[in-house]
Coordinates of C-alpha atoms in Angstrom, one line a residue:
M1 CA -19.5 12.2 23.2
K2 CA -23.0 11.0 24.6
D3 CA -23.3 10.3 28.3
R4 CA -23.4 6.4 27.5
D5 CA -20.2 6.6 25.6
L6 CA -18.4 8.4 28.4
I7 CA -19.9 5.9 31.0
L8 CA -18.5 3.1 28.7
M9 CA -15.2 4.8 28.1
K10 CA -14.7 5.1 32.0
S11 CA -15.7 1.7 32.8
L12 CA -13.6 0.3 30.0
I13 CA -10.4 2.2 31.2
E14 CA -10.9 1.6 35.0
S15 CA -10.9 -2.0 34.2
Y16 CA -7.9 -1.9 31.9
V17 CA -5.9 0.1 34.5
R18 CA -6.9 -2.6 37.1
E19 CA -6.4 -5.7 35.1
G20 CA -4.3 -4.7 32.0
L21 CA -6.2 -6.8 29.7
P22 CA -8.4 -6.1 26.5
I23 CA -12.1 -5.6 27.5
G24 CA -15.0 -7.4 25.6
S25 CA -18.4 -6.2 25.1
K26 CA -19.9 -8.8 27.6
A27 CA -17.5 -7.9 30.3
L28 CA -18.0 -4.1 29.6
L29 CA -21.7 -4.2 29.6
R30 CA -21.6 -6.0 33.2
S31 CA -19.2 -3.5 34.6
S32 CA -20.9 -0.4 33.1
H33 CA -24.3 -1.3 34.4
L34 CA -26.1 0.1 31.4
S35 CA -29.4 -1.1 30.4
V36 CA -28.4 -1.5 26.7
S37 CA -28.0 -4.7 24.6
P38 CA -24.6 -6.4 23.9
A39 CA -25.0 -5.3 20.2
T40 CA -25.3 -1.8 21.2
I41 CA -22.1 -2.1 23.2
R42 CA -20.4 -3.6 20.4
N43 CA -21.4 -0.6 18.1
I44 CA -20.5 2.0 20.7
M45 CA -16.9 0.3 20.9
A46 CA -16.6 0.1 17.2
D47 CA -17.5 3.9 17.1
L48 CA -14.9 4.7 19.7
E49 CA -12.5 2.7 17.9
R50 CA -13.1 4.7 14.6
Q51 CA -12.6 8.0 16.6
G52 CA -9.0 6.9 17.8
L53 CA -9.9 6.3 21.3
L54 CA -9.8 2.5 21.5
L55 CA -7.9 -0.1 19.6
S56 CA -8.0 -3.9 19.3
P57 CA -4.4 -5.0 20.2
H58 CA -5.1 -8.7 18.8
T59 CA -7.8 -10.3 16.7
S60 CA -10.0 -10.8 19.7
S61 CA -13.1 -8.4 20.1
G62 CA -11.5 -6.8 23.2
R63 CA -10.2 -3.2 23.3
I64 CA -7.9 -1.1 25.2
P65 CA -7.5 2.7 25.4
T66 CA -5.4 4.7 23.0
T67 CA -3.3 7.7 24.3
Q68 CA -6.2 9.9 23.1
G69 CA -8.6 7.7 25.1
L70 CA -6.6 8.0 28.3
R71 CA -6.4 11.7 27.9
I72 CA -10.1 11.9 27.8
F73 CA -10.3 9.7 30.8
V74 CA -7.9 11.9 32.6
D75 CA -9.3 15.3 31.7
Q76 CA -12.9 14.6 31.8
L77 CA -13.8 11.3 33.7
L78 CA -11.2 10.8 36.3
Q79 CA -12.2 11.3 40.0
V80 CA -9.2 12.0 41.8
K81 CA -9.0 10.6 45.6
N82 CA -8.1 12.8 48.5
L83 CA -5.0 11.7 50.5
R84 CA -5.7 10.3 54.0
G85 CA -4.5 12.4 56.9
E86 CA -1.8 10.0 57.9
V87 CA -0.3 10.0 54.4
I88 CA 0.0 13.6 54.4
E89 CA 1.6 13.5 57.8
Q90 CA 4.1 10.9 56.5
V91 CA 5.1 13.0 53.6
K92 CA 5.5 15.9 56.1
R93 CA 7.6 14.1 58.3
S94 CA 9.9 13.2 55.3
L95 CA 10.2 16.8 54.4
N96 CA 11.3 18.4 57.7
P97 CA 12.7 22.0 57.0
E98 CA 15.2 21.2 59.5
N99 CA 16.9 19.1 57.1
E100 CA 19.4 20.4 54.4
V101 CA 18.1 21.4 51.0
Q102 CA 19.7 18.4 49.1
T103 CA 18.2 16.1 51.7
L104 CA 14.7 17.4 51.1
L105 CA 15.0 17.0 47.5
S106 CA 16.3 13.4 47.9
N107 CA 13.7 12.5 50.6
A108 CA 10.9 13.9 48.2
S109 CA 12.0 11.5 45.4
N110 CA 12.1 8.6 47.8
I111 CA 8.7 9.3 49.3
L112 CA 7.1 9.5 45.7
S113 CA 8.7 6.3 44.7
D114 CA 7.6 4.5 48.0
M115 CA 3.9 5.7 47.8
T116 CA 3.3 5.1 44.2
K117 CA 5.5 2.0 43.6
M118 CA 6.7 3.7 40.5
A119 CA 10.1 5.6 39.6
S120 CA 10.2 9.1 40.8
L121 CA 12.5 11.9 40.3
V122 CA 13.2 15.6 41.7
Q123 CA 15.1 18.1 39.6
V124 CA 17.9 20.0 41.4
P125 CA 17.3 23.7 40.7
E126 CA 19.6 25.1 37.9
K127 CA 19.8 28.2 39.6
P128 CA 21.2 27.9 43.3
F129 CA 19.1 29.4 45.9
Q130 CA 21.3 28.9 48.9
R131 CA 21.2 31.9 51.1
I132 CA 24.4 33.8 51.9
L133 CA 25.1 34.1 55.7
Q134 CA 28.5 35.7 55.4
I135 CA 31.3 36.6 53.0
E136 CA 34.9 37.1 53.9
F137 CA 38.1 38.1 51.9
V138 CA 41.6 36.9 52.9
P139 CA 44.7 38.2 51.2
L140 CA 47.2 35.7 49.7
S141 CA 50.4 36.1 47.6
D142 CA 50.8 37.2 44.0
N143 CA 47.7 39.4 44.0
R144 CA 45.4 36.6 44.9
I145 CA 42.4 36.7 47.3
L146 CA 40.6 33.8 48.9
V147 CA 36.8 34.4 48.9
I148 CA 35.1 32.6 51.7
L149 CA 31.2 32.1 51.3
V150 CA 29.3 30.9 54.2
L151 CA 25.9 29.6 53.2
Q152 CA 22.8 28.1 54.7
D153 CA 23.0 24.6 56.0
N154 CA 26.5 25.3 57.3
I155 CA 28.1 25.1 53.8
I156 CA 31.4 26.8 53.4
Q157 CA 32.8 27.5 50.0
N158 CA 36.3 28.8 49.2
R159 CA 37.4 30.5 45.8
V160 CA 40.7 31.9 45.0
I161 CA 40.5 34.8 42.5
Q162 CA 43.3 36.7 40.8
V163 CA 43.0 40.7 41.2
D164 CA 44.9 43.6 39.8
R165 CA 46.7 44.7 42.8
A166 CA 47.5 43.7 46.3
Y167 CA 44.9 44.6 49.0
T168 CA 45.5 45.2 52.8
R169 CA 43.7 43.2 55.3
D170 CA 42.0 46.5 56.5
E171 CA 40.8 47.1 52.8
L172 CA 39.5 43.6 52.6
S173 CA 37.7 44.0 56.0
V174 CA 35.8 47.2 54.9
M175 CA 34.8 45.3 51.6
A176 CA 33.6 42.5 53.5
N177 CA 31.5 44.7 56.0
F178 CA 29.9 46.5 53.3
L179 CA 29.0 43.2 51.4
N180 CA 27.7 41.5 54.4
H181 CA 25.4 44.6 55.1
H182 CA 23.8 44.2 51.7
V183 CA 23.7 40.6 50.7
S184 CA 23.4 38.5 54.0
G185 CA 20.2 36.5 54.0
K186 CA 19.9 36.8 50.2
D187 CA 20.2 33.8 47.8
L188 CA 23.2 33.7 45.5
N189 CA 21.6 34.8 42.2
T190 CA 19.7 37.7 43.9
A191 CA 22.8 38.9 45.6
R192 CA 24.8 38.9 42.4
E193 CA 22.2 40.7 40.3
E194 CA 21.5 43.3 43.0
L195 CA 25.2 44.0 43.6
L196 CA 25.8 44.5 39.8
Q197 CA 22.6 46.5 39.3
Q198 CA 23.9 48.8 42.4
M199 CA 27.2 49.3 40.5
I200 CA 25.3 50.3 37.2
D201 CA 22.9 52.6 39.2
E202 CA 25.4 54.4 41.4
K203 CA 28.4 54.4 39.1
Q204 CA 29.2 58.1 39.9
Q205 CA 28.6 57.6 43.8
L206 CA 30.4 54.4 44.7
D207 CA 34.1 54.9 45.8
E208 CA 36.7 52.6 44.3
L209 CA 36.8 50.3 47.3
T210 CA 33.2 49.7 47.2
R211 CA 33.1 49.0 43.5
Q212 CA 36.0 46.5 43.9
A213 CA 34.3 44.9 46.7
I214 CA 31.1 44.3 44.5
I215 CA 33.3 42.8 41.6
L216 CA 35.2 40.6 44.0
A217 CA 32.0 39.2 45.5
G218 CA 30.5 38.9 42.0
Q219 CA 33.5 36.6 41.1
G220 CA 33.0 34.4 44.1
I221 CA 29.4 34.0 43.8
D222 CA 29.9 33.1 40.1
S223 CA 32.2 30.5 41.0
Q224 CA 29.9 29.0 43.5
A225 CA 27.0 29.0 41.0
N226 CA 29.0 27.4 38.3
S227 CA 30.3 24.8 40.7
Q228 CA 26.7 23.9 41.9
N229 CA 25.4 23.6 38.2
K230 CA 28.0 20.8 37.7
T231 CA 26.3 18.7 40.4
N232 CA 23.8 15.9 39.7
S233 CA 20.8 17.6 38.2
L234 CA 18.4 14.8 39.4
H235 CA 17.4 12.6 42.3
I236 CA 16.0 9.4 41.0
S237 CA 14.4 6.5 42.9
G238 CA 12.6 3.7 42.4
Q239 CA 14.0 2.5 39.1
T240 CA 13.8 -1.2 40.1
N241 CA 9.9 -0.7 40.3
L242 CA 10.1 -0.1 36.5
V243 CA 11.8 -3.8 36.2
S244 CA 8.9 -5.6 37.9
M245 CA 6.4 -3.5 35.9
A246 CA 8.2 -4.6 32.7
S247 CA 8.4 -8.1 33.7
H248 CA 4.4 -8.0 33.9
G249 CA 4.0 -6.6 30.6
Q250 CA 3.2 -3.0 31.7
I251 CA 6.2 -1.2 30.1
D252 CA 8.3 -2.2 27.1
N253 CA 11.6 -0.8 26.0
L254 CA 12.9 -0.8 29.5
E255 CA 16.5 -0.6 28.3
R256 CA 15.7 2.7 26.5
I257 CA 14.1 4.2 29.7
F258 CA 17.1 3.5 31.8
Q259 CA 19.4 5.0 29.2
A260 CA 17.3 8.1 29.2
F261 CA 17.7 8.1 32.9
K262 CA 21.5 7.9 32.6
Q263 CA 21.7 10.6 29.8
K264 CA 19.0 12.8 31.7
Q265 CA 18.5 15.2 28.8
Q266 CA 15.1 13.8 27.6
I267 CA 13.8 13.9 31.1
L268 CA 15.0 17.4 31.7
N269 CA 13.4 18.4 28.3
I270 CA 9.9 17.1 29.8
L271 CA 10.6 18.7 33.2
E272 CA 11.3 22.0 31.7
R273 CA 7.9 21.9 29.9
S274 CA 6.4 21.6 33.5
M275 CA 8.3 24.2 35.1
V276 CA 5.7 27.0 34.3
A277 CA 2.4 24.5 34.9
D278 CA -0.1 25.6 37.3
G279 CA -0.2 22.5 39.4
V280 CA 0.1 18.8 38.0
K281 CA 0.7 18.2 34.5
I282 CA 0.4 14.8 32.9
F283 CA 2.1 13.2 29.8
I284 CA 0.7 10.2 28.6
G285 CA 2.6 7.9 26.0
E286 CA 3.9 9.9 23.0
E287 CA 2.7 13.2 24.6
S288 CA 6.0 13.6 26.1
G289 CA 7.7 13.9 22.7
E290 CA 10.5 11.4 23.7
Q291 CA 10.4 8.1 22.1
S292 CA 12.0 6.5 25.2
F293 CA 8.7 7.1 27.3
Q294 CA 6.3 6.6 24.5
D295 CA 4.6 3.7 26.6
C296 CA 5.0 5.6 29.9
S297 CA 3.0 8.3 31.7
I298 CA 4.7 10.9 33.4
V299 CA 2.8 13.0 36.3
T300 CA 4.7 16.2 37.1
A301 CA 4.3 19.2 39.4
P302 CA 6.7 22.3 39.9
Y303 CA 8.0 23.0 43.4
K304 CA 8.5 26.7 44.4
L305 CA 10.5 28.9 46.7
E306 CA 8.6 31.7 47.9
G307 CA 5.8 31.3 45.2
E308 CA 8.5 31.0 42.3
P309 CA 9.1 27.6 40.5
V310 CA 12.5 26.4 41.0
G311 CA 12.2 22.7 40.1
V312 CA 9.9 19.9 39.1
L313 CA 9.1 16.5 40.6
A314 CA 7.8 13.6 38.7
V315 CA 6.3 10.0 38.9
I316 CA 7.1 7.7 35.8
G317 CA 5.2 4.6 35.3
P318 CA 2.9 2.7 32.8
T319 CA 0.1 4.6 30.9
R320 CA -2.2 2.3 32.8
M321 CA -1.2 3.7 36.1
P322 CA -3.8 4.4 38.8
Y323 CA -3.9 8.1 38.0
D324 CA -6.5 8.9 40.8
K325 CA -4.0 7.8 43.3
V326 CA -0.7 9.3 41.8
I327 CA -2.0 12.7 40.9
P328 CA -2.8 13.5 44.5
I329 CA 0.4 12.1 45.9
V330 CA 2.5 14.3 43.3
D331 CA 0.4 17.3 44.0
V332 CA 0.7 17.2 47.9
T333 CA 4.4 16.3 47.9
A334 CA 5.2 19.4 45.6
K335 CA 3.2 21.5 47.8
L336 CA 4.9 20.4 51.1
L337 CA 8.4 20.5 49.4
S338 CA 7.6 24.0 48.5
S339 CA 6.5 24.9 52.0
A340 CA 9.7 23.2 53.5
I341 CA 12.0 25.0 51.2
T342 CA 10.3 28.3 51.7
Q343 CA 10.3 27.9 55.4
K344 CA 13.9 26.8 55.5
S345 CA 14.9 30.0 53.5
S346 CA 13.0 32.3 55.7
D347 CA 14.7 30.7 58.9
I348 CA 18.1 31.6 57.5
R349 CA 17.4 35.2 57.2

């Protein structure tokens, strides 16, 4: 595309995002400040329409951008604004590492919605990353053992497991001391994997009591992980913002979008594609691959624990959203959430 074509594209889309109306050649000539004739503007617009970048929604001569046109705008023409210092401080206050992890995730969703005036969501990690502070075993009747897991945020989880024989309190105390030495300060998945790997690597060296300790701990940790995976998988905020946008003609098929929020699988499919993204990823219209969001744009970014992605946050709004404002808000929130979660996990050790 020629430079003047790009200038016209940029001017047209900025006007469309701002006003939501088809742009005619005369209005585009005024806003673009190009020294060309109205006929030239019409010819360029017609050419951009043939390329699939613009379309005429009505019989009028005005045009609006297509998904492909918005993609070129976002990738090549958009000038992202830096967030003001006070805005960054506001996000930091909402994501205080002293809060519990679930509170941090919920706050991140709320602050995204408040700042963008759109719907927002934060994915709860599929793999639990709460760190183990302590593990204890208590003997029960009928060859059962109560496994007590003390996790960060003062969370205590109890699981009753069935064993092949009765164990004395002294035996269980020895098991617990061994496990606390090896797993304290580690997240659930890491603890389980390291214990099982140790049993494989040192099959000949481990005594029977130590092997049983690893097996019992693995059963207790598995129960806790499965329990967490049954919890709500998304924190969603600002759905009422979409109602307002729909009433102003910015979003169609609102009922379908709300149904997708309720069922969640379509959203999770989109977020899964964003998990390994290097920073912000943007789905415009049908790019999401989900029919429910074909007239929406979704701006996503992964958040990380110690540099490893564990979940995704997102803002959902109309395709004519102010990308220059939404993108930095999503980016900064993801980075500050990553920092808060990592700091909290480090403090637990």
